[in-house]
Short mmCIF file of C-alpha atoms in Angstrom, two decimals:
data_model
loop_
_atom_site.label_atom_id
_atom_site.label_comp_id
_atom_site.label_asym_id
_atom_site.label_seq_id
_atom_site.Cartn_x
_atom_site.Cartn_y
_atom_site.Cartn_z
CA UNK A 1 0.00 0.00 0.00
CA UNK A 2 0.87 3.57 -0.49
CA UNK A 3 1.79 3.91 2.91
CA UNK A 4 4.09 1.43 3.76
CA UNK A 5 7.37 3.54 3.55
CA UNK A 6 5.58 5.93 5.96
CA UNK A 7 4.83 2.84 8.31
CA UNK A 8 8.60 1.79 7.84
CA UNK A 9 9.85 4.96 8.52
CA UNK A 10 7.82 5.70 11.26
CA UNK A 11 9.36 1.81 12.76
CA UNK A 12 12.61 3.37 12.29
CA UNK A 13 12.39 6.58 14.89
CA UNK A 14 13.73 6.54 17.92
CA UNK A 15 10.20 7.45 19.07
CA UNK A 16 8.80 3.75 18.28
CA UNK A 17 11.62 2.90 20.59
CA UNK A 18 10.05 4.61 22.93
CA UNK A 19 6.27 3.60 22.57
CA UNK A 20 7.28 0.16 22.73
CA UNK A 21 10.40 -0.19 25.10
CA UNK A 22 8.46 1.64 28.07
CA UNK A 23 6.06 0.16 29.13
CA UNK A 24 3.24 3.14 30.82
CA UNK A 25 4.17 4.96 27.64
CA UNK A 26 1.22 3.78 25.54
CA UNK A 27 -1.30 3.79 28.82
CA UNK A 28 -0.19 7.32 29.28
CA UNK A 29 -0.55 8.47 25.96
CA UNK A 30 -3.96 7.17 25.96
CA UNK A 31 -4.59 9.11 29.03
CA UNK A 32 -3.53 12.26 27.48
CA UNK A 33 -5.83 11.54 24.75
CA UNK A 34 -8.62 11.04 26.61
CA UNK A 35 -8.11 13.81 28.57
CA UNK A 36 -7.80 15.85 25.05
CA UNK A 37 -10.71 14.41 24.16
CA UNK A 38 -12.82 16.21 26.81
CA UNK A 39 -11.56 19.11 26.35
CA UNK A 40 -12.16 19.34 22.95
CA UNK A 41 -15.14 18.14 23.22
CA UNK A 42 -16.56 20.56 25.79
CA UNK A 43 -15.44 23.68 23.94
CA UNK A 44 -17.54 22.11 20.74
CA UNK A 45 -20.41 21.47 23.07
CA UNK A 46 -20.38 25.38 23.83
CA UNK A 47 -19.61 26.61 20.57
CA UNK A 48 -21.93 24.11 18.69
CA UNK A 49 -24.48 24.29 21.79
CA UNK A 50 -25.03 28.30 20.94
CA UNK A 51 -24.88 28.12 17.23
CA UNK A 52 -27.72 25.66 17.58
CA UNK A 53 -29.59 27.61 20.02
CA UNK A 54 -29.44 24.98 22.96
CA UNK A 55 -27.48 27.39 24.80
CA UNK A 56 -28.76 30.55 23.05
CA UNK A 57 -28.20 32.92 26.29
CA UNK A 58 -25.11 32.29 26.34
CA UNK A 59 -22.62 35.35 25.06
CA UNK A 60 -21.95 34.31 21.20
CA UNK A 61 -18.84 36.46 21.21
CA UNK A 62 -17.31 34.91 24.57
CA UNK A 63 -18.42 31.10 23.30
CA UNK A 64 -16.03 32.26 20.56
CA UNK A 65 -12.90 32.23 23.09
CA UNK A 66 -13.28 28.15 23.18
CA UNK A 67 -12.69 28.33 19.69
CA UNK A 68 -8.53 28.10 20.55
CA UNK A 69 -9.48 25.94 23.51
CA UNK A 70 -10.52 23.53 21.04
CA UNK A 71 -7.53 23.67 18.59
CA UNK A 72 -5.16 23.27 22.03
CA UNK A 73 -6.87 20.54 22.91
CA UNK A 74 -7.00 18.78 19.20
CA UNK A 75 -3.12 19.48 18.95
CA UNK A 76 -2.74 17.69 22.15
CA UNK A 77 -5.22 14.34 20.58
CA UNK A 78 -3.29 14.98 17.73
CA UNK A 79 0.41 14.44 18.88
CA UNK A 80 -0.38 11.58 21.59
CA UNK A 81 -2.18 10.15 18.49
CA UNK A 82 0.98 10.26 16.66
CA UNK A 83 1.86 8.66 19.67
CA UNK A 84 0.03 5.08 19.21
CA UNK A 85 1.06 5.32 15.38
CA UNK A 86 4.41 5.19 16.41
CA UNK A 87 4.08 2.30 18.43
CA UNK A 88 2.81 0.17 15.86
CA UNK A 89 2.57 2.06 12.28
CA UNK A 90 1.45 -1.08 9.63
CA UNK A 91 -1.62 -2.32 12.43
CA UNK A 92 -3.00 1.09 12.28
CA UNK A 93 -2.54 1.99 8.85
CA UNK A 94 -3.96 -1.00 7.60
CA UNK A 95 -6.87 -0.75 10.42
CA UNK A 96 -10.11 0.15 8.58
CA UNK A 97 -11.46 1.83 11.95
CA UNK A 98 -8.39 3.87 11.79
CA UNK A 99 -8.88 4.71 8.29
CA UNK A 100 -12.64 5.91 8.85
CA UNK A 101 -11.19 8.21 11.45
CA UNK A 102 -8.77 9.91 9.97
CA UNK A 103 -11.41 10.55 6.63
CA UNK A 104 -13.91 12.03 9.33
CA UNK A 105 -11.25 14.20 11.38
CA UNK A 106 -10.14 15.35 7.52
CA UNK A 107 -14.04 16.43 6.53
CA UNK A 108 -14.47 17.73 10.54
CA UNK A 109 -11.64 20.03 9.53
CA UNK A 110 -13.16 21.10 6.42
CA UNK A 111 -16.39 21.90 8.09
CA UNK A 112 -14.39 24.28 11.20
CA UNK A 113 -12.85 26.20 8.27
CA UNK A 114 -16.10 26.74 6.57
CA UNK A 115 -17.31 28.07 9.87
CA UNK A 116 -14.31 29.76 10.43
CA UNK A 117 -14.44 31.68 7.06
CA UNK A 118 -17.60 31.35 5.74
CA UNK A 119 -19.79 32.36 9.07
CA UNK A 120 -17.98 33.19 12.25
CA UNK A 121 -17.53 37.16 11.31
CA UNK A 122 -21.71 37.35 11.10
CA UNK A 123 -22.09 35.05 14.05
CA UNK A 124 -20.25 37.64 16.03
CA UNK A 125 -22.85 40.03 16.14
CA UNK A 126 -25.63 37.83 17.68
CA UNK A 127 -27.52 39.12 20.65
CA UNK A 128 -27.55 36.94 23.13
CA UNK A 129 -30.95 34.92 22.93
CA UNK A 130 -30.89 35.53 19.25
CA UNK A 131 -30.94 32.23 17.12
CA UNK A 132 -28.15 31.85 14.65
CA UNK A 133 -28.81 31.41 10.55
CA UNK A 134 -30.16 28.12 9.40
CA UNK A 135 -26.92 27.73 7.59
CA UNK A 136 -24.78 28.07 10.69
CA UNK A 137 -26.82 25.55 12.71
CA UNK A 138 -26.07 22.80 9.95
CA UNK A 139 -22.24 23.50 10.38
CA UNK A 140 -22.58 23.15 14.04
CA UNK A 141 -24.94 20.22 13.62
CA UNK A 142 -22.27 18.27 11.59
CA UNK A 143 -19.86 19.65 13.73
CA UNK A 144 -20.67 17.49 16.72
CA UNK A 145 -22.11 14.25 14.83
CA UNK A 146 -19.22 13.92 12.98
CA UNK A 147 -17.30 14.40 16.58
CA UNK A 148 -19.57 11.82 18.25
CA UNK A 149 -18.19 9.38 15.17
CA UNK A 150 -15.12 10.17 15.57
CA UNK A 151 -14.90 9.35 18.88
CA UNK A 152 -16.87 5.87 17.98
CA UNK A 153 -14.07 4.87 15.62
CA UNK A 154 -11.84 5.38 17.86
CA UNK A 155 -13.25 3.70 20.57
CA UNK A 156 -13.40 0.52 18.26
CA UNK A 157 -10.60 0.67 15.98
CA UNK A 158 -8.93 -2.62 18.67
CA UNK A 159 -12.13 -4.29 16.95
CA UNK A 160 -11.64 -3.34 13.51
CA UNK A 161 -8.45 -4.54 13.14
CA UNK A 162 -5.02 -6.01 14.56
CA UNK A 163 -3.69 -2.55 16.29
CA UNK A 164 -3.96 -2.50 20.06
CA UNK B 1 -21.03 -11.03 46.84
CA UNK B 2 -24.21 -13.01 46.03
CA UNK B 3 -25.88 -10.26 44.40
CA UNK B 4 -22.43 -9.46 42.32
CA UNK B 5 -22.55 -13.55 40.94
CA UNK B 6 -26.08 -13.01 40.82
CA UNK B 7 -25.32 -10.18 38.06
CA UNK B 8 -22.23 -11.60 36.36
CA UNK B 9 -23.57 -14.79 35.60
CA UNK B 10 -27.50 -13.44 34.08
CA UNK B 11 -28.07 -12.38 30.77
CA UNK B 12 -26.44 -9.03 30.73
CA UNK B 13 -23.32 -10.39 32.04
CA UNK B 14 -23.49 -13.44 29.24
CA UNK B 15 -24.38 -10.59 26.63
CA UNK B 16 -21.32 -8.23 27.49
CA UNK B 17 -18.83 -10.97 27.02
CA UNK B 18 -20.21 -13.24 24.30
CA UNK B 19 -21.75 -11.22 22.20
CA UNK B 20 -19.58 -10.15 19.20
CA UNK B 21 -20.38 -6.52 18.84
CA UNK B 22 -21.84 -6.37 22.04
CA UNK B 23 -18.58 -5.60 24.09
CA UNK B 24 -17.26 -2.49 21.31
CA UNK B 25 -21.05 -0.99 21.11
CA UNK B 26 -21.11 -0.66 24.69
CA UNK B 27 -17.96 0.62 25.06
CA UNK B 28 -17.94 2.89 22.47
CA UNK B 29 -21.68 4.44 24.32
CA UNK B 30 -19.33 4.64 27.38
CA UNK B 31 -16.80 6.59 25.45
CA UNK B 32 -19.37 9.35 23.66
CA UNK B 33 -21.25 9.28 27.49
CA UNK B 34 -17.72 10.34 28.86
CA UNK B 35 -16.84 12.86 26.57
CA UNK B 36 -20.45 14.89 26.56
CA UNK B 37 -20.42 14.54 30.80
CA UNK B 38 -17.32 15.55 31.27
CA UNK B 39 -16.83 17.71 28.21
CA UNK B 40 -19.84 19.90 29.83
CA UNK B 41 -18.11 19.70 33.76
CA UNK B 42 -14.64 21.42 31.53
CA UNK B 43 -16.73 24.35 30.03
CA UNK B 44 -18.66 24.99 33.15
CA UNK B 45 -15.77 24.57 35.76
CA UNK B 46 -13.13 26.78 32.98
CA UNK B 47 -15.85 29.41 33.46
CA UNK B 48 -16.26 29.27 37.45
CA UNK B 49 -12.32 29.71 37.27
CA UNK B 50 -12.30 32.99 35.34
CA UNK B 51 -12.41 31.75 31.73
CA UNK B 52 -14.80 33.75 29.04
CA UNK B 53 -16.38 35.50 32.05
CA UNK B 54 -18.61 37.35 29.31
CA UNK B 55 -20.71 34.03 29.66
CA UNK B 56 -23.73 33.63 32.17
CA UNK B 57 -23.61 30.81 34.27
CA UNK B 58 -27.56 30.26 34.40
CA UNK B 59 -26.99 30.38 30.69
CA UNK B 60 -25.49 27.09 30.93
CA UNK B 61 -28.28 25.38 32.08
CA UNK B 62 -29.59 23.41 28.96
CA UNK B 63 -26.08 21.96 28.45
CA UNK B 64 -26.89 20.23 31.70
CA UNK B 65 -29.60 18.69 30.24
CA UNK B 66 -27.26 17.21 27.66
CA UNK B 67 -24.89 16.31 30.46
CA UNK B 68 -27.62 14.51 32.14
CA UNK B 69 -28.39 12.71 29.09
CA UNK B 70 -24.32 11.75 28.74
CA UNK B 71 -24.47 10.56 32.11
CA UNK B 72 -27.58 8.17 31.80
CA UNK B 73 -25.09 6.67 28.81
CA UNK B 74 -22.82 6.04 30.86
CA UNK B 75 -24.72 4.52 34.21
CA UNK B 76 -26.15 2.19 31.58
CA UNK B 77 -24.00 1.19 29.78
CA UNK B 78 -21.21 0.95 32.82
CA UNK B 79 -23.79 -0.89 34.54
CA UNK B 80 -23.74 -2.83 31.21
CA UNK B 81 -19.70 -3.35 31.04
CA UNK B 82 -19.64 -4.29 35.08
CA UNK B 83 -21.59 -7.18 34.93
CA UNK B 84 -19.10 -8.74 32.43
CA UNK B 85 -16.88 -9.50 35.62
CA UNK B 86 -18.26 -7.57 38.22
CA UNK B 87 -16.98 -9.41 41.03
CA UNK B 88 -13.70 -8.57 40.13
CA UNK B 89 -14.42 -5.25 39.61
CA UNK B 90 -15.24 -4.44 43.17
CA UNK B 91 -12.17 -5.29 44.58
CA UNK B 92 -9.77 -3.46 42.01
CA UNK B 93 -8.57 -0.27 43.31
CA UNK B 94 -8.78 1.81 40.28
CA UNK B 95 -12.37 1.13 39.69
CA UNK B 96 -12.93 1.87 43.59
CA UNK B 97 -10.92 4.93 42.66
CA UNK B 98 -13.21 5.46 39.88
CA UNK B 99 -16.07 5.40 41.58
CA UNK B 100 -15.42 7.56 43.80
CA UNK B 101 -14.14 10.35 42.60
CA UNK B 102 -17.85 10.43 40.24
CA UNK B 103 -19.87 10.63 43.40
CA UNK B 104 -17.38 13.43 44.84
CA UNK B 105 -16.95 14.86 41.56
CA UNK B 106 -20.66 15.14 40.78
CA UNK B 107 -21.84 16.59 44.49
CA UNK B 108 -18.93 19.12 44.31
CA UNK B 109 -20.26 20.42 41.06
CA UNK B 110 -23.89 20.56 42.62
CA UNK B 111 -21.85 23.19 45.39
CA UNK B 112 -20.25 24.79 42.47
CA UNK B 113 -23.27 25.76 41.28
CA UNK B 114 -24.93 26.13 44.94
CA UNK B 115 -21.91 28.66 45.38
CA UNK B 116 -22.58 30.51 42.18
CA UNK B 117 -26.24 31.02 42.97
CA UNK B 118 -25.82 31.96 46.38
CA UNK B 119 -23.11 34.47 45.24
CA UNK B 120 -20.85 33.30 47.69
CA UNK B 121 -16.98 35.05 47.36
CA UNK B 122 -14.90 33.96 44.18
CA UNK B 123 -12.00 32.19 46.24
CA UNK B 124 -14.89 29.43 47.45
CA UNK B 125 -16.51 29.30 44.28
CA UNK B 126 -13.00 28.92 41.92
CA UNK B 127 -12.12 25.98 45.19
CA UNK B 128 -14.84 24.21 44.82
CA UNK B 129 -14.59 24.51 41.20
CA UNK B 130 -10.79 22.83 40.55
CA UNK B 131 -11.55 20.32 43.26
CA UNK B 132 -14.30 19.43 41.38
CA UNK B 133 -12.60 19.69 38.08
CA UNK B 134 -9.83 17.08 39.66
CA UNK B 135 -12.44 14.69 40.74
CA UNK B 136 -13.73 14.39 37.20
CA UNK B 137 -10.21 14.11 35.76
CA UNK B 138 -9.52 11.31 38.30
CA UNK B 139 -12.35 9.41 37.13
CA UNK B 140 -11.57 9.66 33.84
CA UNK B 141 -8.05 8.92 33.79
CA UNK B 142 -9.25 6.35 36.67
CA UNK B 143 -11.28 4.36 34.24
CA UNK B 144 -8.84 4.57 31.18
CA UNK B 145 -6.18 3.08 33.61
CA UNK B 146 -8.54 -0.25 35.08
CA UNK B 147 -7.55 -1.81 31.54
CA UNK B 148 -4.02 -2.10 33.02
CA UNK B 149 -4.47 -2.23 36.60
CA UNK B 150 -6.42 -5.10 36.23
#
């Protein structure tokens, strides 16, 4: 498969070393990730929660401020993901769980940046009560179902296939 | 003891561990349960301790709806995941751990929000808050770690 040098060169870091030589590296890492994963999670729960008008009293300008809270906290799911690659490259590359994920964190991405660009600036000036455009509620709405998917296939990707 | 047999050895118990899918659909209900719960206790408790303060706490209050509904998930299916060797699971520290620091976790944020309402000074409310904050995060990390504690 295509991405068999990047499983072989990801084998050949000192990093896999690592993962694999010590072991409360990969139960840490999957702490971290969990821990990442709430507070990702959260800020999307108040961002998507006001955009949807769950939460519409809630200050649309101050939800904004979770905005970075979120990116942290992906960059932190991100890197102790790159974590359990390391530790075993070809299981997870080859996992079809872990291939799911990655497509849905790729179109979650695409979906923040269309919120990002194409509605944040209007969202902005919301009063607070006020329900957001239809438009901005599907973003939000895909937002977290694509999130709660996400989460699912990584929850099962030791089911879908031979990584740990 | 009796009770915990009782439980391990009827059907939900024979579901959890011989059913195919059974074991990574409840576990993955567990997972999304977790997240909205706790992703909710982050956002609230970040506010108590200074974060967006622009944002009214009573304005929160529909989240905890959807926090409610997370934590029904999870009492289910945890109740679910227990009885696939529950006996065990009461004597393993991390899950007594575990436990624990729910209950604690979940009254203290009841007094977070007591101390919010009653306007009580900032040093007891932000307290409360990171204690409860820990409590959650203990739990969490907690119930990650009974996979290897075993």
């Amino acid at each position: 498969m295509f991405w068999e040098p990047f499983a072989t060169w990801l084998e050949s870091t000192w990093f896999h070393g690592v993962m694999i030589d010590i072991y409360w590296m990969f139960p840490l890492m999957e702490t971290l990730h969990f821990l990442a994963l709430i507070w990702l999670f959260g800020a999307l729960l108040v961002v998507d929660g006001r955009v949807l008008g769950i939460v519409r009293f809630l200050n649309m300008k101050a939800c904004m401020k979770f905005i970075p809270v979120a990116m942290i906290a992906f960059s932190f799911s991100f890197l102790t993901g790159l974590a359990f690659l390391h530790a075993d490259p070809f299981n997870y590359l080859a996992n079809p769980g872990f291939q799911w994920k990655m497509a849905l964190i790729a179109i979650a991405g695409i979906n923040a940046l269309w919120f990002w660009l194409g509605e944040h600036k209007e969202l902005l000036s919301l009063a607070d009560g006020q329900q957001a455009p239809f438009r901005a509620k599907v973003i939000a709405l895909i937002s977290i179902v694509l999130w709660v998917f996400i989460i699912i296939m990584g929850r099962i990707l030791p089911y879908t296939g031979g990584a740990g | 003891m009796d009770f915990l047999l009782w439980y391990e050895e009827g059907p939900v118990g024979l579901f959890i561990r011989e059913s195919l899918w059974g074991y990574p659909i409840v576990l993955f209900s567990h997972a999304v349960g977790m997240a909205t719960v706790m992703g909710v206790v982050v956002a609230l408790n970040m506010r108590v301790l200074g974060f967006a303060k622009e944002l009214s706490i009573p304005a929160f209050d529909n989240l905890f709806i959807v926090a409610w509904l997370g934590f029904f998930i999870n009492l289910i299916s945890g109740l679910i995941l227990f009885a696939g060797s529950s006996s065990t699971y009461v004597f393993q520290g991390s899950f007594q751990l575990k436990i624990g620091a729910i209950l604690l976790g979940g009254t203290l944020m009841k007094f977070v929000l007591g101390a919010v309402r009653a306007n009580k000074p900032a040093y007891i409310q932000k307290l409360l808050s990171i204690v409860c904050l820990l409590c959650w995060i203990v739990g969490v990390v907690t119930g990650r770690l009974m996979a290897y504690l075993a």
